[in-house]
Amino acid sequence: MSDFYEIFDTALGQSAPPDAQRAAAVVDVVSHRVRSRRRARAATMSLGGVLGIGVLGLGIYLVDPRDADADAGPAASGSTSHSPHVSPSGDASPSASARADSWWASPQAGSFVVATPREADGGTRLGLTIILPDGTLVDAGAVEEPYTKVSAWTPAGLLLTQGSKPRQTALWSGDTGTLSDVTPLGESSSVIAVVGGHVVLSTLPDQGEGAQTRRQLSVAMSDGEVDLCDTGDASDSSLTLSPDGKTLVCLEPVDAHQSNVIVATVNPQIAVNQVATFTHPASDYTRIGWVSDTELLFARALAQGYRYFTLDTSTGTWSDTFLPGDLDGTLPVLDQSTGSYVVSSWGNAVAYDAAGTVLGEVPCADNKPVVVMAQARALIACQTSEGTHLAQINLQDGTVHGANGEAPLLTLTVGFPQVMSYLAPFDPR
Amino acid sequence: MENAATLERLVAERYGRLVSYARLLTNSRADAEDAVHEALISTFSRPRRFDNVDACEGYVRRAIASRAMDGHRKRSREARALVTLRSDARQHVAAVETSLAEADALHRALAGLSPRERACVTLRFVDHLSVDETARALSLATGTVKRYVSDGIAKLNAALGTDQDNAEPVAIIVQGGRSQ
């Protein structure tokens, strides 16, 4: 067998040059998209000038003129009204099977939404099931294709996206059983959140010198976009929306070694601030999830285990805890409220309390289960030859539902489910 | 070179190679073409000057690598399963020619690597980049690149039955200015 250089060279030389017609088509498409992108960029720059976006020497961004510190940077001026770019009832005319349920109006903390393909009426639909904290199942309806993924669970509803290109996004409001279009501005953008009526876009922008991997986060306005931050290598895991839907956090690389924590809040104007700097690259941090409306949990692998950071995104202060662990294994999923955690391995998921004592176990023969945490409850998804079984471990008392002789909470036979937890707002009422 | 002319020449002369390059990183012909198109769009959306088509191709390759690595993270389990099925299906129709079989085996072996491992190994063996250069190109820490390259080589060796070592290519400068 040849060495790697020869093997790769062989693979590289496989494709024949395009014929003239194909080459012309590629040049046409690329040229057209280049012109569109230049026009969009010009519009964005113009909009930024009107809104008075200040970029300060310390890396602090102020979008809201009312928050601007006169001593801290360029004076902000101009319009303060931000028109949301949500376009309900767009051209795509999405449809869904309406299933109004009063539960949607007041979702409960610690609930899970499970999305999985369903065969119905001769076609495939995206079926949505809610698992309440006590294990009760709520059929939340099914959405017709092409919507195949749940991107986020926001107070406004579930954000659904197509799996194909160009990606269409829609907001599924379960309480009214309606599906509204939320269409990104450009083909290379995808909607990742709806914050206070504003659509937040994630875009693969032009590559800068050196062609670094980056993803740009921006808020769509009526006639353009306002940039929030550029993410680095860990783009997917570095963008997150708080449970109350008012705070958006991303990690922006400073260099190859450090990353800034950028926080965008909507109240109702948009303010963007750098609240902290992580001393390692963004890619070193795994986002575990929100533990309150303002506190976000990260983990970083160390030589002997994992360090978990609870970052208060409103102040930039943080606390940390260490869990010993095997670096070859899966990151333990920590429940910050109890200090308990769940470790998924081939064959089972085991819950431990803060002292390392076993609380409960869900077996998963010949597989490594997926663990999703929501307020001291862990949902365990175990894939078997019969389908995916779901079970739940209560980390406060160690009780297990849906395993160890009990029938699974739910068995899904088509595809592997997407599971998302819902953390209710910490309402002072 | 003027941009429009550069684009036309790049597509006419190098499009096939760029798609093959992207194919190593994405393990899907369709995703590879998407990655090439997006990289071309980003490259030519900014006023840039390339001295020759080689320099332009190098720039587009970096953009493809970073995009492919990023895009793969978004794939669902279903998508990954589909890739596996396609790979399995290809086994039955693999061409008998050695070069095609080798390339096919490589694509299947690459499917077993994580996107980051695939990107690091591709930049190392196709672009002949050093660890430091790979780290800069992909915005990764040097130690991270070393780990991905080492793990990627081990997986490829296991899948391909090769015995590739992990030594970096080194240019040896001989006194007197000759290199070998």
Coordinates of C-alpha atoms in Angstrom, one line a residue:
Chain A
M1 CA 0.0 0.0 0.0
S2 CA 1.3 3.5 -0.8
D3 CA 2.1 6.0 1.8
F4 CA -0.4 8.6 2.8
Y5 CA 1.0 11.3 0.5
E6 CA 0.5 9.1 -2.5
I7 CA -3.0 7.9 -1.4
F8 CA -4.1 11.5 -0.8
D9 CA -2.6 12.6 -4.1
T10 CA -4.5 9.8 -5.9
A11 CA -7.8 10.9 -4.3
L12 CA -7.1 14.5 -5.1
G13 CA -6.5 13.8 -8.8
Q14 CA -9.8 11.9 -9.2
S15 CA -12.0 14.7 -10.5
A16 CA -11.8 15.7 -14.1
P17 CA -11.9 19.4 -14.9
P18 CA -15.4 20.7 -15.5
D19 CA -16.6 21.1 -19.1
A20 CA -17.0 24.6 -20.4
Q21 CA -20.7 24.7 -19.7
R22 CA -20.3 23.5 -16.1
A23 CA -17.5 25.9 -15.5
A24 CA -19.5 28.8 -16.9
A25 CA -22.5 27.8 -14.6
V26 CA -20.2 27.8 -11.6
V27 CA -18.7 31.1 -12.4
D28 CA -22.2 32.6 -13.0
V29 CA -23.5 31.3 -9.6
V30 CA -20.4 32.5 -7.7
S31 CA -20.4 35.9 -9.4
H32 CA -24.1 36.4 -8.7
R33 CA -23.7 35.5 -5.0
V34 CA -20.6 37.7 -4.7
R35 CA -22.6 40.7 -6.0
S36 CA -25.5 40.0 -3.6
R37 CA -23.1 39.7 -0.7
R38 CA -21.4 43.0 -1.5
R39 CA -24.7 44.8 -1.7
A40 CA -25.8 43.3 1.7
R41 CA -22.5 44.3 3.3
A42 CA -22.9 47.9 2.0
A43 CA -26.4 48.0 3.5
T44 CA -25.2 46.6 6.8
M45 CA -22.4 49.2 7.1
S46 CA -24.9 51.9 6.3
L47 CA -27.2 50.7 9.0
G48 CA -24.5 50.5 11.6
G49 CA -23.7 54.1 11.0
V50 CA -27.3 55.2 11.6
L51 CA -27.6 53.3 14.8
G52 CA -24.3 54.5 16.2
I53 CA -22.5 51.2 17.0
G54 CA -19.4 52.0 19.0
V55 CA -16.5 49.7 19.0
L56 CA -14.4 50.5 22.0
G57 CA -10.7 50.0 22.6
L58 CA -11.4 47.4 25.4
G59 CA -13.4 45.3 23.1
I60 CA -16.7 46.4 24.6
Y61 CA -19.5 46.9 22.1
L62 CA -22.5 49.2 22.8
V63 CA -25.4 49.1 20.5
D64 CA -28.0 50.7 22.7
P65 CA -27.4 54.5 22.6
R66 CA -28.9 54.8 26.1
D67 CA -26.3 52.5 27.5
A68 CA -23.4 54.4 25.9
D69 CA -20.9 55.8 28.3
A70 CA -19.7 59.2 27.1
D71 CA -16.2 58.5 28.4
A72 CA -15.9 55.1 27.0
G73 CA -16.0 55.6 23.3
P74 CA -17.6 57.1 20.3
A75 CA -20.8 59.0 21.0
A76 CA -23.9 57.1 19.9
S77 CA -26.6 58.9 18.1
G78 CA -29.5 58.3 15.8
S79 CA -32.5 56.0 15.8
T80 CA -33.2 53.8 18.8
S81 CA -36.0 51.9 17.3
H82 CA -35.2 48.4 16.1
S83 CA -37.7 46.8 13.8
P84 CA -37.8 43.0 14.1
H85 CA -37.3 41.1 10.9
V86 CA -39.8 38.3 11.6
S87 CA -41.8 37.6 8.6
P88 CA -44.8 35.5 9.6
S89 CA -46.9 33.9 6.9
G90 CA -44.2 34.1 4.3
D91 CA -44.0 32.4 0.9
A92 CA -43.2 29.0 2.2
S93 CA -46.6 28.6 3.8
P94 CA -45.6 26.0 6.3
S95 CA -48.2 23.7 7.7
A96 CA -48.5 21.7 10.8
S97 CA -51.0 19.6 12.6
A98 CA -52.4 21.9 15.2
R99 CA -52.7 20.5 18.7
A100 CA -53.6 23.3 21.1
D101 CA -52.7 22.4 24.6
S102 CA -52.9 24.7 27.6
W103 CA -49.6 23.3 28.8
W104 CA -47.8 25.3 26.0
A105 CA -48.9 28.6 27.6
S106 CA -46.9 27.8 30.8
P107 CA -44.2 25.3 30.1
Q108 CA -42.7 23.8 33.3
A109 CA -39.1 23.8 34.4
G110 CA -37.4 20.5 34.0
S111 CA -39.5 19.5 31.0
F112 CA -38.0 17.9 27.8
V113 CA -39.1 18.2 24.2
V114 CA -38.4 15.1 22.1
A115 CA -38.5 15.5 18.4
T116 CA -38.4 12.5 16.1
P117 CA -39.7 11.5 12.7
R118 CA -43.2 10.1 12.6
E119 CA -44.8 8.2 9.7
A120 CA -48.2 9.6 9.2
D121 CA -50.7 9.9 6.3
G122 CA -48.2 8.3 3.9
G123 CA -45.5 10.8 4.7
T124 CA -42.9 11.7 7.3
R125 CA -43.5 14.3 9.9
L126 CA -41.5 15.8 12.7
G127 CA -43.3 14.6 15.8
L128 CA -43.0 16.6 19.0
T129 CA -43.5 15.0 22.5
I130 CA -43.1 16.9 25.8
I131 CA -42.0 15.0 28.9
L132 CA -43.1 16.8 32.0
P133 CA -41.0 16.7 35.2
D134 CA -43.2 13.9 36.7
G135 CA -42.8 11.8 33.5
T136 CA -46.2 12.6 32.0
L137 CA -46.1 12.7 28.2
V138 CA -47.8 15.4 26.2
D139 CA -48.3 15.0 22.5
A140 CA -47.3 18.4 21.2
G141 CA -48.3 17.6 17.6
A142 CA -46.4 17.0 14.4
V143 CA -45.0 19.4 11.8
E144 CA -45.0 18.5 8.2
E145 CA -41.8 18.4 6.2
P146 CA -39.5 20.1 5.4
Y147 CA -39.0 21.0 9.0
T148 CA -36.8 18.3 10.5
K149 CA -34.8 19.8 13.4
V150 CA -35.5 21.6 16.6
S151 CA -33.0 24.4 16.9
A152 CA -34.1 26.1 20.1
W153 CA -36.8 26.2 22.7
T154 CA -37.6 29.8 23.3
P155 CA -40.4 31.5 25.2
A156 CA -42.0 32.3 21.9
G157 CA -42.1 28.6 20.9
L158 CA -39.9 26.0 19.3
L159 CA -37.6 27.1 16.5
L160 CA -37.6 24.5 13.7
T161 CA -35.4 24.3 10.7
Q162 CA -35.2 22.5 7.5
G163 CA -32.5 20.0 7.0
S164 CA -31.8 20.9 3.4
K165 CA -30.6 24.1 1.7
P166 CA -31.6 26.8 1.5
R167 CA -32.6 26.5 5.1
Q168 CA -36.0 27.7 6.1
T169 CA -36.8 28.4 9.7
A170 CA -40.1 28.5 11.4
L171 CA -41.5 29.2 14.9
W172 CA -43.9 26.5 16.2
S173 CA -46.3 27.9 18.7
G174 CA -47.8 24.9 20.3
D175 CA -50.5 26.8 22.2
T176 CA -52.0 28.0 19.1
G177 CA -50.9 25.3 16.8
T178 CA -49.4 27.7 14.3
L179 CA -46.2 27.7 12.4
S180 CA -44.7 31.0 11.3
D181 CA -41.9 31.6 8.9
V182 CA -38.8 33.1 10.3
T183 CA -36.7 33.4 7.2
P184 CA -33.1 34.5 7.2
L185 CA -31.9 37.3 5.0
G186 CA -29.3 35.4 3.1
E187 CA -28.7 31.9 1.9
S188 CA -25.6 31.5 4.1
S189 CA -27.5 32.6 7.2
S190 CA -29.4 30.5 9.6
V191 CA -31.8 31.7 12.3
I192 CA -30.5 30.5 15.7
A193 CA -32.8 32.4 18.0
V194 CA -35.7 34.9 18.3
V195 CA -34.8 37.4 21.1
G196 CA -37.4 40.0 22.1
G197 CA -38.9 39.9 18.7
H198 CA -35.5 40.2 16.9
V199 CA -34.2 37.4 14.8
V200 CA -30.7 36.4 15.6
L201 CA -28.8 35.1 12.6
S202 CA -25.7 32.9 12.4
T203 CA -23.8 33.5 9.2
L204 CA -20.7 32.2 7.7
P205 CA -19.2 35.5 6.6
D206 CA -16.3 36.2 4.2
Q207 CA -13.1 34.6 5.5
G208 CA -10.6 37.1 6.7
E209 CA -6.9 36.9 5.9
G210 CA -5.7 33.5 7.0
A211 CA -9.2 32.1 6.3
Q212 CA -10.0 31.3 9.9
T213 CA -13.1 29.5 10.8
R214 CA -15.6 31.9 12.1
R215 CA -19.3 32.4 12.3
Q216 CA -20.8 35.8 12.6
L217 CA -23.7 36.4 15.0
S218 CA -26.0 39.3 14.1
V219 CA -29.5 40.6 14.7
A220 CA -31.7 41.1 11.6
M221 CA -33.3 44.4 11.3
S222 CA -35.9 45.7 8.9
D223 CA -33.3 46.6 6.3
G224 CA -30.1 45.0 7.3
E225 CA -28.2 43.3 10.1
V226 CA -26.4 44.5 13.2
D227 CA -23.3 42.4 14.1
L228 CA -23.1 41.1 17.6
C229 CA -19.9 39.0 17.6
D230 CA -17.6 36.8 15.6
T231 CA -17.4 33.3 17.0
G232 CA -14.3 31.2 16.6
D233 CA -13.6 27.6 16.1
A234 CA -16.2 26.4 18.6
S235 CA -19.0 28.2 16.9
D236 CA -21.8 25.8 17.4
S237 CA -21.3 25.4 21.1
S238 CA -20.4 29.0 21.7
L239 CA -23.8 30.5 20.9
T240 CA -26.6 30.1 23.4
L241 CA -29.8 31.8 24.4
S242 CA -30.9 32.1 28.0
P243 CA -34.1 30.4 29.3
D244 CA -36.0 33.7 29.4
G245 CA -34.9 34.4 25.8
K246 CA -33.5 37.8 26.7
T247 CA -29.8 37.1 26.8
L248 CA -27.6 35.7 24.1
V249 CA -24.0 34.6 24.8
C250 CA -21.2 33.8 22.5
L251 CA -17.5 33.1 22.9
E252 CA -15.3 35.3 20.6
P253 CA -11.7 34.3 20.2
V254 CA -9.1 36.9 21.1
D255 CA -6.3 34.8 19.7
A256 CA -5.3 31.2 19.6
H257 CA -5.2 31.1 23.4
Q258 CA -8.0 33.3 24.8
S259 CA -11.6 34.0 24.1
N260 CA -14.0 36.8 25.2
V261 CA -17.4 36.1 26.6
I262 CA -19.8 38.4 24.6
V263 CA -23.3 39.0 26.1
A264 CA -26.1 40.5 24.1
T265 CA -29.2 41.5 26.1
V266 CA -32.5 42.7 24.9
N267 CA -34.5 44.9 27.2
P268 CA -36.0 45.9 24.9
Q269 CA -33.1 47.6 23.2
I270 CA -30.1 45.6 22.3
A271 CA -26.9 46.0 24.3
V272 CA -23.8 44.0 23.6
N273 CA -21.0 43.7 26.2
Q274 CA -17.8 41.8 26.7
V275 CA -18.2 40.6 30.3
A276 CA -15.3 38.2 30.8
T277 CA -12.2 36.7 29.1
F278 CA -11.6 33.0 29.2
T279 CA -7.9 32.1 29.4
H280 CA -8.2 29.2 27.0
P281 CA -9.5 28.9 23.4
A282 CA -13.2 28.8 23.0
S283 CA -12.9 25.3 21.6
D284 CA -11.6 24.1 25.0
Y285 CA -14.9 24.9 26.7
T286 CA -18.0 22.7 26.4
R287 CA -21.2 24.5 27.2
I288 CA -23.3 22.4 29.5
G289 CA -26.3 24.7 29.8
W290 CA -28.0 27.5 31.6
V291 CA -28.7 27.0 35.3
S292 CA -30.7 30.2 35.7
D293 CA -31.7 33.1 33.5
T294 CA -28.2 34.6 33.9
E295 CA -25.9 31.8 34.8
L296 CA -24.3 29.6 32.2
L297 CA -22.4 26.4 32.9
F298 CA -19.2 25.5 31.0
A299 CA -16.8 22.6 31.4
R300 CA -13.1 22.3 30.4
A301 CA -11.1 19.1 30.4
L302 CA -8.0 19.0 32.6
A303 CA -5.4 16.2 33.0
Q304 CA -7.3 14.4 35.7
G305 CA -10.9 15.4 35.1
Y306 CA -13.1 18.3 34.3
R307 CA -13.5 21.8 35.7
Y308 CA -17.0 23.3 35.6
F309 CA -17.5 27.0 35.5
T310 CA -20.7 28.7 36.4
L311 CA -20.5 32.1 34.8
D312 CA -22.8 34.9 35.8
T313 CA -23.3 36.5 32.4
S314 CA -24.7 39.7 34.0
T315 CA -21.6 40.5 36.0
G316 CA -18.8 38.3 34.4
T317 CA -18.1 36.7 37.8
W318 CA -17.8 32.9 38.0
S319 CA -17.4 30.0 40.4
D320 CA -16.0 26.6 39.7
T321 CA -16.0 23.0 40.7
F322 CA -13.9 20.0 39.8
L323 CA -15.0 16.5 38.9
P324 CA -12.5 13.8 38.5
G325 CA -13.0 11.7 35.4
D326 CA -11.5 9.7 32.6
L327 CA -10.6 12.0 29.7
D328 CA -11.3 9.2 27.2
G329 CA -14.9 9.0 28.4
T330 CA -17.8 11.3 27.9
L331 CA -17.9 14.6 29.8
P332 CA -20.0 14.0 32.9
V333 CA -23.2 16.0 32.7
L334 CA -23.4 18.1 35.8
D335 CA -26.5 19.4 37.5
Q336 CA -25.4 22.6 39.1
S337 CA -28.3 22.9 41.5
T338 CA -27.4 19.7 43.3
G339 CA -23.8 19.1 42.4
S340 CA -24.9 15.6 41.2
Y341 CA -23.8 14.4 37.8
V342 CA -24.4 11.7 35.2
V343 CA -21.7 9.7 33.4
S344 CA -22.6 7.9 30.2
S345 CA -20.6 4.9 29.3
W346 CA -21.0 1.9 27.0
G347 CA -23.7 -0.1 28.6
N348 CA -25.2 2.4 31.1
A349 CA -25.7 5.9 32.4
V350 CA -24.9 6.3 36.1
A351 CA -25.9 9.2 38.3
Y352 CA -23.7 10.2 41.2
D353 CA -24.3 12.7 44.0
A354 CA -21.7 15.5 44.7
A355 CA -19.7 13.1 46.9
G356 CA -19.4 10.5 44.2
T357 CA -22.0 8.1 45.6
V358 CA -24.1 6.3 43.1
L359 CA -27.7 7.6 43.0
G360 CA -29.2 5.5 40.2
E361 CA -28.5 3.8 37.0
V362 CA -30.1 3.2 33.6
P363 CA -28.7 0.3 31.7
C364 CA -28.3 0.5 28.0
A365 CA -27.1 -2.7 26.5
D366 CA -24.4 -2.4 23.8
N367 CA -24.7 1.3 23.5
K368 CA -23.7 4.6 25.0
P369 CA -26.8 6.5 26.1
V370 CA -27.4 10.2 25.4
V371 CA -28.0 12.3 28.6
V372 CA -29.9 15.6 28.6
M373 CA -30.2 17.5 31.9
A374 CA -33.0 19.8 33.1
Q375 CA -33.1 21.0 36.7
A376 CA -32.0 18.0 38.6
R377 CA -33.6 15.6 36.2
A378 CA -31.6 13.6 33.6
L379 CA -33.3 12.2 30.5
I380 CA -31.5 9.1 29.3
A381 CA -31.9 8.1 25.6
C382 CA -30.8 4.6 24.9
Q383 CA -30.7 3.3 21.4
T384 CA -31.5 -0.4 21.0
S385 CA -32.4 -2.7 18.1
E386 CA -36.0 -2.1 19.0
G387 CA -35.8 1.7 18.9
T388 CA -34.8 4.4 21.3
H389 CA -35.9 4.0 24.9
L390 CA -36.2 7.0 27.1
A391 CA -35.8 6.9 30.9
Q392 CA -35.5 9.6 33.6
I393 CA -33.3 9.9 36.7
N394 CA -34.3 12.3 39.5
L395 CA -31.0 13.5 40.9
Q396 CA -32.6 14.7 44.1
D397 CA -33.7 11.3 45.3
G398 CA -32.1 8.9 42.8
T399 CA -35.4 7.5 41.6
V400 CA -35.4 6.1 38.1
H401 CA -38.5 6.0 35.8
G402 CA -38.6 4.0 32.6
A403 CA -35.8 1.5 33.3
N404 CA -34.8 -1.4 35.6
G405 CA -38.0 -3.4 35.1
E406 CA -40.2 -0.4 34.4
A407 CA -41.5 0.2 30.9
P408 CA -39.6 3.0 29.1
L409 CA -41.2 6.4 29.4
L410 CA -41.3 6.4 25.7
T411 CA -40.0 4.2 22.9
L412 CA -39.2 5.8 19.5
T413 CA -38.9 3.5 16.6
V414 CA -38.1 5.9 13.7
G415 CA -34.8 7.7 13.7
F416 CA -32.9 8.9 16.7
P417 CA -34.7 11.6 18.7
Q418 CA -33.4 15.1 19.3
V419 CA -34.0 16.0 22.9
M420 CA -34.0 19.5 24.3
S421 CA -34.6 20.6 27.9
Y422 CA -36.6 23.5 29.0
L423 CA -35.4 25.7 32.0
A424 CA -38.3 27.9 33.0
P425 CA -37.5 31.5 33.8
F426 CA -36.5 32.2 37.4
D427 CA -39.6 34.2 38.0
P428 CA -39.5 36.1 41.3
R429 CA -43.3 35.6 41.7
Chain B
M1 CA -4.6 39.2 -11.8
E2 CA -8.1 40.8 -12.2
N3 CA -10.7 39.1 -10.0
A4 CA -13.2 38.0 -12.7
A5 CA -10.5 36.6 -14.8
T6 CA -8.9 34.8 -11.8
L7 CA -12.3 33.2 -10.9
E8 CA -12.8 32.0 -14.5
R9 CA -9.4 30.5 -14.7
L10 CA -9.5 29.0 -11.3
V11 CA -12.8 27.3 -12.1
A12 CA -11.7 26.1 -15.5
E13 CA -8.4 24.7 -14.3
R14 CA -8.8 23.8 -10.7
Y15 CA -12.5 23.2 -10.0
G16 CA -12.1 19.4 -10.2
R17 CA -9.2 19.4 -7.8
L18 CA -10.9 21.7 -5.4
V19 CA -14.0 19.5 -5.3
S20 CA -11.7 16.5 -4.7
Y21 CA -10.0 18.3 -1.9
A22 CA -13.3 19.3 -0.3
R23 CA -14.5 15.7 -0.8
L24 CA -11.6 14.5 1.5
L25 CA -12.9 16.9 4.1
T26 CA -16.6 16.4 3.8
N27 CA -17.1 12.8 2.7
S28 CA -19.9 13.7 0.5
R29 CA -19.8 14.9 -3.1
A30 CA -22.7 17.3 -2.6
D31 CA -21.3 18.8 0.6
A32 CA -17.9 19.1 -1.2
E33 CA -19.4 21.1 -4.0
D34 CA -21.3 23.3 -1.5
A35 CA -18.1 23.9 0.4
V36 CA -16.2 24.9 -2.8
H37 CA -18.9 27.3 -3.9
E38 CA -19.1 28.9 -0.4
A39 CA -15.3 29.2 -0.3
L40 CA -15.2 30.8 -3.8
I41 CA -17.9 33.2 -2.9
S42 CA -16.2 34.3 0.3
T43 CA -12.8 34.6 -1.4
F44 CA -14.1 36.8 -4.2
S45 CA -16.5 38.9 -2.1
R46 CA -13.6 40.9 -0.9
P47 CA -11.2 42.8 -3.0
R48 CA -8.1 40.6 -3.0
R49 CA -5.1 40.4 -5.3
F50 CA -3.6 37.0 -6.2
D51 CA -0.3 36.9 -8.0
N52 CA -1.2 33.7 -9.7
V53 CA -3.8 31.0 -9.8
D54 CA -1.8 28.8 -7.4
A55 CA -2.0 31.4 -4.7
C56 CA -5.7 31.8 -5.3
E57 CA -6.2 28.0 -5.1
G58 CA -4.3 27.9 -1.9
Y59 CA -6.4 30.6 -0.4
V60 CA -9.6 28.9 -1.5
R61 CA -8.4 25.6 0.0
R62 CA -7.9 27.2 3.4
A63 CA -11.4 28.5 3.2
I64 CA -12.8 25.1 2.2
A65 CA -11.0 23.4 5.1
S66 CA -12.3 25.8 7.7
R67 CA -15.8 25.7 6.3
A68 CA -15.9 21.9 6.0
M69 CA -14.7 21.5 9.6
D70 CA -17.4 23.9 10.8
G71 CA -20.1 22.6 8.7
H72 CA -19.6 19.0 9.8
R73 CA -20.2 19.9 13.4
K74 CA -23.8 20.7 12.5
R75 CA -24.6 17.4 11.1
S76 CA -27.3 15.4 12.8
R77 CA -27.0 11.8 13.8
E78 CA -29.3 10.9 10.9
A79 CA -27.0 12.6 8.4
R80 CA -24.0 10.8 9.8
A81 CA -25.8 7.5 9.6
L82 CA -26.6 8.3 6.0
V83 CA -23.0 8.9 5.2
T84 CA -22.2 5.5 6.7
L85 CA -24.8 3.8 4.6
R86 CA -23.5 5.5 1.5
S87 CA -20.0 4.4 2.3
D88 CA -21.3 0.8 2.8
A89 CA -23.1 0.9 -0.5
R90 CA -20.0 2.1 -2.2
Q91 CA -18.2 -1.0 -1.1
H92 CA -20.3 -3.0 -3.5
V93 CA -19.5 -0.9 -6.5
A94 CA -15.9 -0.1 -5.8
A95 CA -14.0 0.3 -9.0
V96 CA -11.4 -2.4 -9.7
E97 CA -8.7 0.0 -10.7
T98 CA -6.1 0.3 -8.0
S99 CA -6.1 4.1 -7.9
L100 CA -9.9 4.3 -7.6
A101 CA -10.0 1.6 -5.0
E102 CA -7.4 3.3 -3.0
A103 CA -9.2 6.6 -3.2
D104 CA -12.5 4.9 -2.3
A105 CA -10.8 3.2 0.7
L106 CA -9.4 6.5 1.7
H107 CA -12.9 8.1 1.7
R108 CA -14.3 5.3 3.7
A109 CA -11.4 5.5 6.1
L110 CA -11.8 9.2 6.4
A111 CA -15.4 8.8 7.3
G112 CA -14.2 7.2 10.6
L113 CA -12.4 10.4 11.6
S114 CA -13.9 13.3 13.3
P115 CA -14.2 16.5 11.2
R116 CA -11.3 18.1 13.0
E117 CA -9.1 15.0 12.7
R118 CA -10.0 14.9 9.0
A119 CA -9.2 18.6 8.5
C120 CA -5.8 18.3 10.3
V121 CA -4.8 15.2 8.5
T122 CA -5.8 16.6 5.1
L123 CA -3.9 19.8 5.6
R124 CA -0.9 17.8 6.7
F125 CA -0.8 15.3 3.8
V126 CA -2.4 17.2 1.0
D127 CA -1.2 20.7 1.7
H128 CA 2.0 19.5 3.4
L129 CA 1.5 22.0 6.2
S130 CA 3.4 21.8 9.5
V131 CA 1.6 21.5 12.8
D132 CA 2.1 25.2 13.4
E133 CA 0.8 26.1 10.0
T134 CA -2.2 23.8 10.4
A135 CA -3.0 25.3 13.8
R136 CA -2.9 28.8 12.3
A137 CA -5.0 27.8 9.3
L138 CA -7.7 26.1 11.4
S139 CA -7.5 28.4 14.5
L140 CA -6.6 25.5 16.7
A141 CA -4.0 25.2 19.4
T142 CA -0.8 23.5 18.4
G143 CA -1.2 20.8 20.9
T144 CA -4.7 20.2 19.7
V145 CA -3.5 19.8 16.1
K146 CA -0.9 17.3 17.2
R147 CA -3.5 15.2 19.0
Y148 CA -5.9 15.3 16.0
V149 CA -3.1 14.4 13.5
S150 CA -1.9 11.6 15.7
D151 CA -5.3 10.2 16.3
G152 CA -6.3 10.6 12.7
I153 CA -3.2 8.8 11.4
A154 CA -3.8 5.9 13.9
K155 CA -7.3 5.5 12.6
L156 CA -6.3 5.7 9.0
N157 CA -3.5 3.2 9.5
A158 CA -6.0 0.8 11.2
A159 CA -8.5 1.2 8.4
L160 CA -6.1 1.2 5.4
G161 CA -3.6 -1.3 6.7
T162 CA -0.8 1.2 6.3
D163 CA 2.1 2.1 8.5
Q164 CA 2.3 5.8 8.2
D165 CA 4.3 7.5 10.9
N166 CA 3.6 10.8 12.5
A167 CA 6.8 12.5 11.6
E168 CA 6.5 16.0 10.1
P169 CA 7.9 16.6 6.7
V170 CA 11.2 18.5 7.2
A171 CA 13.1 20.4 4.6
I172 CA 16.8 19.6 5.1
I173 CA 19.1 22.5 4.2
V174 CA 22.5 21.4 3.3
Q175 CA 25.5 23.7 3.8
G176 CA 26.0 25.6 0.6
G177 CA 22.4 26.3 -0.1
R178 CA 21.2 23.1 -1.6
S179 CA 18.1 21.5 -0.2
Q180 CA 17.0 17.9 -0.3

